[in-house]
């Protein structure tokens, strides 16, 4: 089993920055790719960024150049540095982890990010 706990969400103004953290516990040795998703009101959950065990990253076009995903394997933690925040970034952000030899993934409880103008 894997447990994921997000933190770092909050209220920021347009153009501000925020850093989200996702701490993993449990069978961390089984974790492969981790990612951040977000879900805005009235919209479906979308993939924002991913990072593999080896550090390969990927981003949705709307956040490229503004968001950075990173991973500290020693601390079993992934981060999402969000800069130049826009109102459309407002959403609940969820951490996700893939596990070897399992078809399903694990989710954190989510953390609210609100960008006000």
CSV table of N, CA, C and O in Angstrom, one decimal:
chain,number,residue,atom,x,y,z
A,1,UNK,N,0.8,-1.2,0.0
A,1,UNK,CA,0.0,0.0,0.0
A,1,UNK,C,0.9,1.3,0.0
A,1,UNK,O,2.0,1.2,0.5
A,2,UNK,N,0.3,2.3,-0.6
A,2,UNK,CA,1.0,3.6,-0.7
A,2,UNK,C,0.1,4.7,-0.2
A,2,UNK,O,-1.1,4.7,-0.6
A,3,UNK,N,0.6,5.6,0.6
A,3,UNK,CA,-0.2,6.7,1.0
A,3,UNK,C,0.4,8.0,0.5
A,3,UNK,O,1.7,8.1,0.5
A,4,UNK,N,-0.4,8.9,0.0
A,4,UNK,CA,0.1,10.2,-0.5
A,4,UNK,C,-0.6,11.3,0.2
A,4,UNK,O,-1.8,11.3,0.3
A,5,UNK,N,0.2,12.3,0.6
A,5,UNK,CA,-0.4,13.4,1.3
A,5,UNK,C,0.2,14.7,0.7
A,5,UNK,O,1.4,14.9,0.7
A,6,UNK,N,-0.8,15.5,0.2
A,6,UNK,CA,-0.4,16.8,-0.5
A,6,UNK,C,-0.4,17.9,0.5
A,6,UNK,O,-1.2,17.9,1.5
A,7,UNK,N,0.4,18.9,0.3
A,7,UNK,CA,0.4,20.1,1.1
A,7,UNK,C,0.9,21.3,0.3
A,7,UNK,O,1.5,21.1,-0.8
A,8,UNK,N,0.7,22.5,0.8
A,8,UNK,CA,1.2,23.7,0.1
A,8,UNK,C,0.2,24.5,-0.7
A,8,UNK,O,0.5,25.6,-1.2
A,9,UNK,N,-1.0,24.0,-0.8
A,9,UNK,CA,-2.1,24.8,-1.4
A,9,UNK,C,-2.4,26.0,-0.7
A,9,UNK,O,-2.1,26.2,0.5
A,10,UNK,N,-3.2,26.9,-1.3
A,10,UNK,CA,-3.6,28.1,-0.6
A,10,UNK,C,-4.1,29.2,-1.6
A,10,UNK,O,-4.4,28.9,-2.8
A,11,UNK,N,-4.3,30.4,-1.1
A,11,UNK,CA,-4.8,31.5,-1.9
A,11,UNK,C,-3.6,32.4,-2.3
A,11,UNK,O,-2.9,32.9,-1.4
A,12,UNK,N,-3.5,32.7,-3.6
A,12,UNK,CA,-2.5,33.6,-4.1
A,12,UNK,C,-3.1,34.5,-5.1
A,12,UNK,O,-4.1,34.2,-5.7
A,13,UNK,N,-2.4,35.6,-5.4
A,13,UNK,CA,-2.8,36.5,-6.4
A,13,UNK,C,-2.2,36.2,-7.8
A,13,UNK,O,-1.2,35.5,-7.9
A,14,UNK,N,-2.8,36.8,-8.8
A,14,UNK,CA,-2.3,36.5,-10.1
A,14,UNK,C,-0.8,36.9,-10.2
A,14,UNK,O,-0.4,38.0,-9.8
A,15,UNK,N,-0.1,36.0,-10.9
A,15,UNK,CA,1.4,36.3,-11.0
A,15,UNK,C,2.2,35.7,-9.9
A,15,UNK,O,3.4,35.8,-9.9
A,16,UNK,N,1.5,35.3,-8.8
A,16,UNK,CA,2.3,34.7,-7.7
A,16,UNK,C,2.8,33.3,-7.9
A,16,UNK,O,2.6,32.7,-8.9
A,17,UNK,N,3.4,32.8,-6.8
A,17,UNK,CA,4.0,31.5,-6.9
A,17,UNK,C,3.5,30.6,-5.7
A,17,UNK,O,3.2,31.1,-4.7
A,18,UNK,N,3.5,29.3,-5.9
A,18,UNK,CA,3.2,28.4,-4.9
A,18,UNK,C,3.9,27.1,-5.1
A,18,UNK,O,4.2,26.7,-6.3
A,19,UNK,N,4.3,26.4,-4.1
A,19,UNK,CA,5.0,25.1,-4.2
A,19,UNK,C,4.2,24.1,-3.5
A,19,UNK,O,4.0,24.1,-2.3
A,20,UNK,N,3.7,23.1,-4.2
A,20,UNK,CA,3.0,21.9,-3.7
A,20,UNK,C,4.0,20.8,-3.4
A,20,UNK,O,4.9,20.6,-4.1
A,21,UNK,N,3.7,20.1,-2.3
A,21,UNK,CA,4.5,18.9,-1.9
A,21,UNK,C,3.6,17.7,-1.8
A,21,UNK,O,2.4,17.8,-1.5
A,22,UNK,N,4.1,16.6,-2.2
A,22,UNK,CA,3.4,15.3,-2.0
A,22,UNK,C,4.3,14.3,-1.4
A,22,UNK,O,5.3,13.8,-2.0
A,23,UNK,N,4.0,13.9,-0.1
A,23,UNK,CA,4.9,13.0,0.6
A,23,UNK,C,4.3,11.6,0.5
A,23,UNK,O,3.1,11.4,0.8
A,24,UNK,N,5.1,10.7,0.1
A,24,UNK,CA,4.7,9.3,0.0
A,24,UNK,C,5.2,8.4,1.1
A,24,UNK,O,6.3,8.6,1.6
A,25,UNK,N,4.4,7.5,1.5
A,25,UNK,CA,4.7,6.5,2.6
A,25,UNK,C,4.2,5.2,2.2
A,25,UNK,O,3.3,5.0,1.4
A,26,UNK,N,4.6,4.2,3.0
A,26,UNK,CA,4.2,2.8,2.7
A,26,UNK,C,5.2,2.1,1.9
A,26,UNK,O,6.4,2.2,2.1
A,27,UNK,N,4.7,1.4,0.8
A,27,UNK,CA,5.6,0.6,-0.1
A,27,UNK,C,6.2,1.5,-1.1
A,27,UNK,O,5.9,1.3,-2.3
A,28,UNK,N,7.0,2.4,-0.7
A,28,UNK,CA,7.5,3.4,-1.6
A,28,UNK,C,8.4,2.8,-2.6
A,28,UNK,O,8.6,3.4,-3.7
A,29,UNK,N,9.0,1.7,-2.4
A,29,UNK,CA,9.9,1.0,-3.3
A,29,UNK,C,9.2,0.6,-4.6
A,29,UNK,O,9.8,0.3,-5.6
A,30,UNK,N,7.9,0.5,-4.5
A,30,UNK,CA,7.1,0.1,-5.6
A,30,UNK,C,6.6,1.2,-6.5
A,30,UNK,O,6.0,0.9,-7.6
A,31,UNK,N,6.9,2.4,-6.1
A,31,UNK,CA,6.4,3.6,-6.9
A,31,UNK,C,7.3,3.8,-8.2
A,31,UNK,O,8.5,3.7,-8.1
A,32,UNK,N,6.6,4.0,-9.3
A,32,UNK,CA,7.3,4.3,-10.5
A,32,UNK,C,7.1,5.8,-10.9
A,32,UNK,O,7.8,6.6,-10.4
A,33,UNK,N,6.2,6.0,-11.8
A,33,UNK,CA,5.9,7.4,-12.2
A,33,UNK,C,5.0,8.1,-11.3
A,33,UNK,O,4.0,7.5,-10.8
A,34,UNK,N,5.2,9.3,-11.0
A,34,UNK,CA,4.3,10.1,-10.2
A,34,UNK,C,3.9,11.4,-11.0
A,34,UNK,O,4.6,11.8,-11.9
A,35,UNK,N,2.7,11.9,-10.6
A,35,UNK,CA,2.2,13.0,-11.3
A,35,UNK,C,1.3,13.9,-10.5
A,35,UNK,O,0.9,13.5,-9.4
A,36,UNK,N,1.0,15.0,-11.1
A,36,UNK,CA,0.1,16.0,-10.5
A,36,UNK,C,-1.1,16.2,-11.5
A,36,UNK,O,-0.9,16.4,-12.7
A,37,UNK,N,-2.3,16.0,-10.9
A,37,UNK,CA,-3.5,16.3,-11.7
A,37,UNK,C,-4.2,17.5,-11.0
A,37,UNK,O,-3.9,17.8,-9.9
A,38,UNK,N,-5.1,18.1,-11.7
A,38,UNK,CA,-6.0,19.1,-11.2
A,38,UNK,C,-7.4,19.0,-11.7
A,38,UNK,O,-7.6,18.6,-12.8
A,39,UNK,N,-8.3,19.5,-10.9
A,39,UNK,CA,-9.7,19.5,-11.3
A,39,UNK,C,-10.3,20.8,-10.9
A,39,UNK,O,-10.4,21.1,-9.7
A,40,UNK,N,-10.7,21.6,-11.9
A,40,UNK,CA,-11.4,22.9,-11.6
A,40,UNK,C,-12.9,22.6,-11.6
A,40,UNK,O,-13.4,21.7,-12.1
A,41,UNK,N,-13.6,23.6,-11.0
A,41,UNK,CA,-15.1,23.5,-10.9
A,41,UNK,C,-15.7,23.3,-12.3
A,41,UNK,O,-15.4,24.1,-13.2
A,42,UNK,N,-16.5,22.3,-12.4
A,42,UNK,CA,-17.2,22.0,-13.7
A,42,UNK,C,-16.4,21.4,-14.8
A,42,UNK,O,-16.9,21.3,-15.9
A,43,UNK,N,-15.2,21.1,-14.5
A,43,UNK,CA,-14.3,20.5,-15.5
A,43,UNK,C,-13.8,19.1,-15.0
A,43,UNK,O,-13.9,18.7,-13.8
A,44,UNK,N,-13.4,18.3,-16.0
A,44,UNK,CA,-12.8,17.0,-15.7
A,44,UNK,C,-11.4,17.1,-15.2
A,44,UNK,O,-10.7,18.1,-15.4
A,45,UNK,N,-11.0,16.1,-14.4
A,45,UNK,CA,-9.6,16.1,-13.9
A,45,UNK,C,-8.6,16.0,-15.1
A,45,UNK,O,-8.8,15.2,-16.0
A,46,UNK,N,-7.6,16.8,-15.1
A,46,UNK,CA,-6.6,16.7,-16.1
A,46,UNK,C,-5.2,16.5,-15.6
A,46,UNK,O,-4.9,16.9,-14.5
A,47,UNK,N,-4.4,15.9,-16.4
A,47,UNK,CA,-3.0,15.7,-16.0
A,47,UNK,C,-2.2,16.9,-16.2
A,47,UNK,O,-2.3,17.5,-17.3
A,48,UNK,N,-1.5,17.4,-15.2
A,48,UNK,CA,-0.7,18.6,-15.3
A,48,UNK,C,0.8,18.3,-15.5
A,48,UNK,O,1.4,18.9,-16.4
A,49,UNK,N,1.4,17.4,-14.8
A,49,UNK,CA,2.8,17.1,-14.9
A,49,UNK,C,3.1,15.7,-14.4
A,49,UNK,O,2.4,15.2,-13.6
A,50,UNK,N,4.1,15.1,-15.0
A,50,UNK,CA,4.6,13.7,-14.6
A,50,UNK,C,6.1,13.7,-14.4
A,50,UNK,O,6.8,14.5,-15.0
A,51,UNK,N,6.5,12.8,-13.6
A,51,UNK,CA,8.0,12.6,-13.5
A,51,UNK,C,8.2,11.1,-13.2
A,51,UNK,O,7.6,10.5,-12.4
A,52,UNK,N,9.1,10.5,-14.0
A,52,UNK,CA,9.4,9.1,-13.8
A,52,UNK,C,10.4,8.9,-12.7
A,52,UNK,O,10.9,9.9,-12.1
A,53,UNK,N,10.7,7.7,-12.4
A,53,UNK,CA,11.6,7.3,-11.3
A,53,UNK,C,13.0,7.9,-11.6
A,53,UNK,O,13.7,8.2,-10.7
A,54,UNK,N,13.3,7.9,-12.9
A,54,UNK,CA,14.6,8.4,-13.3
A,54,UNK,C,14.7,9.9,-13.5
A,54,UNK,O,15.8,10.4,-13.8
A,55,UNK,N,13.6,10.6,-13.4
A,55,UNK,CA,13.6,12.0,-13.5
A,55,UNK,C,13.1,12.6,-14.8
A,55,UNK,O,13.1,13.8,-15.0
A,56,UNK,N,12.6,11.8,-15.7
A,56,UNK,CA,12.0,12.3,-17.0
A,56,UNK,C,10.7,13.0,-16.7
A,56,UNK,O,9.8,12.4,-16.0
A,57,UNK,N,10.5,14.2,-17.2
A,57,UNK,CA,9.3,15.0,-16.9
A,57,UNK,C,8.5,15.2,-18.1
A,57,UNK,O,9.0,15.1,-19.3
A,58,UNK,N,7.2,15.5,-17.9
A,58,UNK,CA,6.3,15.9,-18.9
A,58,UNK,C,5.3,16.9,-18.4
A,58,UNK,O,4.9,16.8,-17.2
A,59,UNK,N,4.8,17.8,-19.3
A,59,UNK,CA,3.8,18.8,-18.8
A,59,UNK,C,2.7,19.0,-19.9
A,59,UNK,O,2.9,18.8,-21.1
A,60,UNK,N,1.6,19.4,-19.4
A,60,UNK,CA,0.5,19.8,-20.3
A,60,UNK,C,0.9,21.2,-20.8
A,60,UNK,O,1.6,21.9,-20.1
A,61,UNK,N,0.5,21.5,-22.0
A,61,UNK,CA,1.0,22.7,-22.7
A,61,UNK,C,0.7,23.9,-22.0
A,61,UNK,O,1.5,24.9,-22.0
A,62,UNK,N,-0.4,24.0,-21.3
A,62,UNK,CA,-0.8,25.2,-20.6
A,62,UNK,C,0.0,25.6,-19.4
A,62,UNK,O,0.0,26.8,-19.0
A,63,UNK,N,0.9,24.7,-18.9
A,63,UNK,CA,1.7,25.1,-17.8
A,63,UNK,C,3.2,25.0,-18.1
A,63,UNK,O,4.1,25.4,-17.3
A,64,UNK,N,3.6,24.7,-19.4
A,64,UNK,CA,5.0,24.7,-19.8
A,64,UNK,C,5.6,26.0,-19.6
A,64,UNK,O,5.1,27.1,-20.0
A,65,UNK,N,6.8,26.1,-19.0
A,65,UNK,CA,7.5,27.3,-18.8
A,65,UNK,C,7.1,28.0,-17.5
A,65,UNK,O,7.8,28.9,-17.0
A,66,UNK,N,6.0,27.5,-16.8
A,66,UNK,CA,5.6,28.1,-15.6
A,66,UNK,C,5.6,27.2,-14.4
A,66,UNK,O,6.0,27.6,-13.3
A,67,UNK,N,5.4,25.9,-14.7
A,67,UNK,CA,5.4,24.9,-13.6
A,67,UNK,C,6.6,24.0,-13.8
A,67,UNK,O,7.0,23.7,-14.9
A,68,UNK,N,7.1,23.5,-12.6
A,68,UNK,CA,8.2,22.6,-12.6
A,68,UNK,C,7.9,21.5,-11.7
A,68,UNK,O,7.7,21.7,-10.5
A,69,UNK,N,8.0,20.2,-12.1
A,69,UNK,CA,7.8,19.1,-11.3
A,69,UNK,C,9.2,18.5,-10.9
A,69,UNK,O,10.1,18.5,-11.8
A,70,UNK,N,9.4,18.1,-9.7
A,70,UNK,CA,10.7,17.6,-9.3
A,70,UNK,C,10.4,16.5,-8.3
A,70,UNK,O,9.3,16.3,-7.8
A,71,UNK,N,11.5,15.7,-8.1
A,71,UNK,CA,11.3,14.5,-7.2
A,71,UNK,C,12.6,14.3,-6.4
A,71,UNK,O,13.7,14.4,-6.9
A,72,UNK,N,12.4,14.1,-5.1
A,72,UNK,CA,13.4,13.9,-4.1
A,72,UNK,C,13.2,12.4,-3.6
A,72,UNK,O,12.4,12.2,-2.7
A,73,UNK,N,13.9,11.5,-4.2
A,73,UNK,CA,13.7,10.1,-3.9
A,73,UNK,C,14.2,9.8,-2.5
A,73,UNK,O,13.6,8.9,-1.8
A,74,UNK,N,15.1,10.5,-2.0
A,74,UNK,CA,15.6,10.3,-0.6
A,74,UNK,C,14.5,10.7,0.4
A,74,UNK,O,14.4,10.1,1.5
A,75,UNK,N,13.7,11.7,0.1
A,75,UNK,CA,12.7,12.1,1.0
A,75,UNK,C,11.3,11.6,0.6
A,75,UNK,O,10.3,11.9,1.3
A,76,UNK,N,11.3,10.8,-0.5
A,76,UNK,CA,10.0,10.2,-0.9
A,76,UNK,C,9.0,11.3,-1.2
A,76,UNK,O,7.8,11.1,-0.8
A,77,UNK,N,9.4,12.3,-1.8
A,77,UNK,CA,8.5,13.5,-2.0
A,77,UNK,C,8.6,14.0,-3.4
A,77,UNK,O,9.7,14.1,-4.0
A,78,UNK,N,7.5,14.4,-4.0
A,78,UNK,CA,7.5,15.1,-5.3
A,78,UNK,C,7.0,16.5,-5.0
A,78,UNK,O,6.1,16.7,-4.1
A,79,UNK,N,7.4,17.4,-5.9
A,79,UNK,CA,7.0,18.8,-5.7
A,79,UNK,C,6.5,19.4,-7.0
A,79,UNK,O,6.8,18.9,-8.1
A,80,UNK,N,5.7,20.4,-6.9
A,80,UNK,CA,5.2,21.1,-8.1
A,80,UNK,C,5.4,22.6,-7.8
A,80,UNK,O,4.6,23.2,-7.0
A,81,UNK,N,6.4,23.2,-8.4
A,81,UNK,CA,6.6,24.6,-8.3
A,81,UNK,C,5.8,25.3,-9.3
A,81,UNK,O,6.0,25.1,-10.5
A,82,UNK,N,4.9,26.2,-8.9
A,82,UNK,CA,4.0,26.9,-9.8
A,82,UNK,C,4.3,28.4,-9.7
A,82,UNK,O,4.2,29.0,-8.7
A,83,UNK,N,4.7,28.9,-10.9
A,83,UNK,CA,5.1,30.3,-11.0
A,83,UNK,C,4.1,31.0,-12.0
A,83,UNK,O,3.5,30.3,-12.8
A,84,UNK,N,4.1,32.3,-11.9
A,84,UNK,CA,3.2,33.1,-12.8
A,84,UNK,C,1.8,32.6,-12.9
A,84,UNK,O,1.2,32.3,-13.9
A,85,UNK,N,1.2,32.4,-11.7
A,85,UNK,CA,-0.1,31.7,-11.6
A,85,UNK,C,-1.2,32.6,-12.3
A,85,UNK,O,-1.1,33.8,-12.2
A,86,UNK,N,-2.1,31.9,-12.9
A,86,UNK,CA,-3.2,32.6,-13.5
A,86,UNK,C,-4.5,32.1,-12.9
A,86,UNK,O,-4.6,31.0,-12.3
A,87,UNK,N,-5.6,32.9,-13.1
A,87,UNK,CA,-6.9,32.4,-12.5
A,87,UNK,C,-7.3,31.1,-13.0
A,87,UNK,O,-7.9,30.3,-12.2
A,88,UNK,N,-7.0,30.7,-14.2
A,88,UNK,CA,-7.4,29.4,-14.8
A,88,UNK,C,-6.6,28.3,-14.1
A,88,UNK,O,-6.9,27.1,-14.4
A,89,UNK,N,-5.6,28.6,-13.3
A,89,UNK,CA,-4.9,27.5,-12.6
A,89,UNK,C,-5.7,27.1,-11.3
A,89,UNK,O,-5.3,26.1,-10.6
A,90,UNK,N,-6.7,27.8,-11.0
A,90,UNK,CA,-7.5,27.5,-9.8
A,90,UNK,C,-8.1,26.1,-9.9
A,90,UNK,O,-8.8,25.9,-10.9
A,91,UNK,N,-7.8,25.3,-8.9
A,91,UNK,CA,-8.3,23.9,-9.0
A,91,UNK,C,-7.9,23.2,-7.7
A,91,UNK,O,-7.1,23.7,-6.9
A,92,UNK,N,-8.4,22.0,-7.5
A,92,UNK,CA,-7.9,21.1,-6.5
A,92,UNK,C,-6.8,20.3,-7.2
A,92,UNK,O,-7.1,19.7,-8.2
A,93,UNK,N,-5.7,20.3,-6.6
A,93,UNK,CA,-4.5,19.6,-7.2
A,93,UNK,C,-4.3,18.2,-6.4
A,93,UNK,O,-4.3,18.2,-5.2
A,94,UNK,N,-4.2,17.2,-7.2
A,94,UNK,CA,-4.0,15.8,-6.7
A,94,UNK,C,-2.7,15.2,-7.1
A,94,UNK,O,-2.3,15.3,-8.2
A,95,UNK,N,-2.1,14.6,-6.1
A,95,UNK,CA,-0.9,13.8,-6.4
A,95,UNK,C,-1.3,12.4,-6.8
A,95,UNK,O,-2.2,11.8,-6.2
A,96,UNK,N,-0.6,11.8,-7.7
A,96,UNK,CA,-0.8,10.4,-8.2
A,96,UNK,C,0.5,9.6,-8.3
A,96,UNK,O,1.5,10.2,-8.7
A,97,UNK,N,0.4,8.4,-8.0
A,97,UNK,CA,1.6,7.5,-8.1
A,97,UNK,C,1.2,6.2,-8.7
A,97,UNK,O,0.3,5.5,-8.3
A,98,UNK,N,2.0,5.8,-9.7
A,98,UNK,CA,1.9,4.5,-10.3
A,98,UNK,C,2.8,3.5,-9.5
A,98,UNK,O,3.8,3.8,-9.0
A,99,UNK,N,2.3,2.2,-9.5
A,99,UNK,CA,3.0,1.2,-8.7
A,99,UNK,C,3.3,0.0,-9.6
A,99,UNK,O,2.5,-0.4,-10.5
A,100,UNK,N,4.5,-0.6,-9.5
A,100,UNK,CA,4.9,-1.7,-10.3
A,100,UNK,C,4.0,-2.9,-10.1
A,100,UNK,O,3.5,-3.1,-9.0
A,101,UNK,N,3.7,-3.5,-11.2
A,101,UNK,CA,2.9,-4.8,-11.2
A,101,UNK,C,1.5,-4.6,-10.7
A,101,UNK,O,0.8,-5.5,-10.3
A,102,UNK,N,1.0,-3.3,-10.8
A,102,UNK,CA,-0.4,-3.0,-10.4
A,102,UNK,C,-1.0,-2.2,-11.5
A,102,UNK,O,-0.4,-1.3,-12.0
A,103,UNK,N,-2.3,-2.5,-11.9
A,103,UNK,CA,-3.0,-1.7,-12.9
A,103,UNK,C,-3.6,-0.4,-12.4
A,103,UNK,O,-3.9,0.5,-13.3
A,104,UNK,N,-3.8,-0.3,-11.1
A,104,UNK,CA,-4.4,0.9,-10.6
A,104,UNK,C,-3.3,1.8,-10.0
A,104,UNK,O,-2.1,1.4,-9.9
A,105,UNK,N,-3.7,3.1,-9.7
A,105,UNK,CA,-2.7,4.0,-9.1
A,105,UNK,C,-3.3,4.5,-7.8
A,105,UNK,O,-4.4,4.3,-7.5
A,106,UNK,N,-2.4,5.2,-7.1
A,106,UNK,CA,-2.8,5.8,-5.8
A,106,UNK,C,-3.0,7.3,-5.9
A,106,UNK,O,-2.3,7.9,-6.7
A,107,UNK,N,-3.9,7.8,-5.1
A,107,UNK,CA,-4.2,9.2,-5.1
A,107,UNK,C,-4.1,9.8,-3.7
A,107,UNK,O,-4.4,9.2,-2.7
A,108,UNK,N,-3.7,11.1,-3.7
A,108,UNK,CA,-3.7,11.9,-2.4
A,108,UNK,C,-5.1,12.4,-2.3
A,108,UNK,O,-6.0,12.3,-3.1
A,109,UNK,N,-5.3,13.2,-1.2
A,109,UNK,CA,-6.6,13.7,-0.9
A,109,UNK,C,-6.9,15.0,-1.6
A,109,UNK,O,-8.0,15.4,-1.6
A,110,UNK,N,-5.9,15.6,-2.1
A,110,UNK,CA,-6.0,16.9,-2.9
A,110,UNK,C,-5.8,18.1,-2.0
A,110,UNK,O,-5.9,18.1,-0.8
A,111,UNK,N,-5.3,19.2,-2.7
A,111,UNK,CA,-5.1,20.4,-2.0
A,111,UNK,C,-5.6,21.5,-2.9
A,111,UNK,O,-5.3,21.6,-4.1
A,112,UNK,N,-6.3,22.5,-2.3
A,112,UNK,CA,-6.9,23.6,-3.0
A,112,UNK,C,-5.9,24.7,-3.4
A,112,UNK,O,-5.2,25.2,-2.5
A,113,UNK,N,-5.9,25.1,-4.6
A,113,UNK,CA,-5.1,26.2,-5.1
A,113,UNK,C,-6.1,27.2,-5.7
A,113,UNK,O,-6.9,26.9,-6.6
A,114,UNK,N,-6.1,28.4,-5.1
A,114,UNK,CA,-7.0,29.5,-5.6
A,114,UNK,C,-6.2,30.7,-6.0
A,114,UNK,O,-5.4,31.2,-5.2
A,115,UNK,N,-6.3,31.1,-7.3
A,115,UNK,CA,-5.6,32.3,-7.8
A,115,UNK,C,-6.6,33.4,-8.0
A,115,UNK,O,-7.5,33.2,-8.9
A,116,UNK,N,-6.5,34.4,-7.3
A,116,UNK,CA,-7.4,35.5,-7.4
A,116,UNK,C,-6.9,36.7,-8.1
A,116,UNK,O,-5.6,36.9,-8.2
A,117,UNK,N,-7.7,37.5,-8.8
A,117,UNK,CA,-7.3,38.7,-9.5
A,117,UNK,C,-7.6,39.9,-8.8
A,117,UNK,O,-7.1,41.0,-9.0
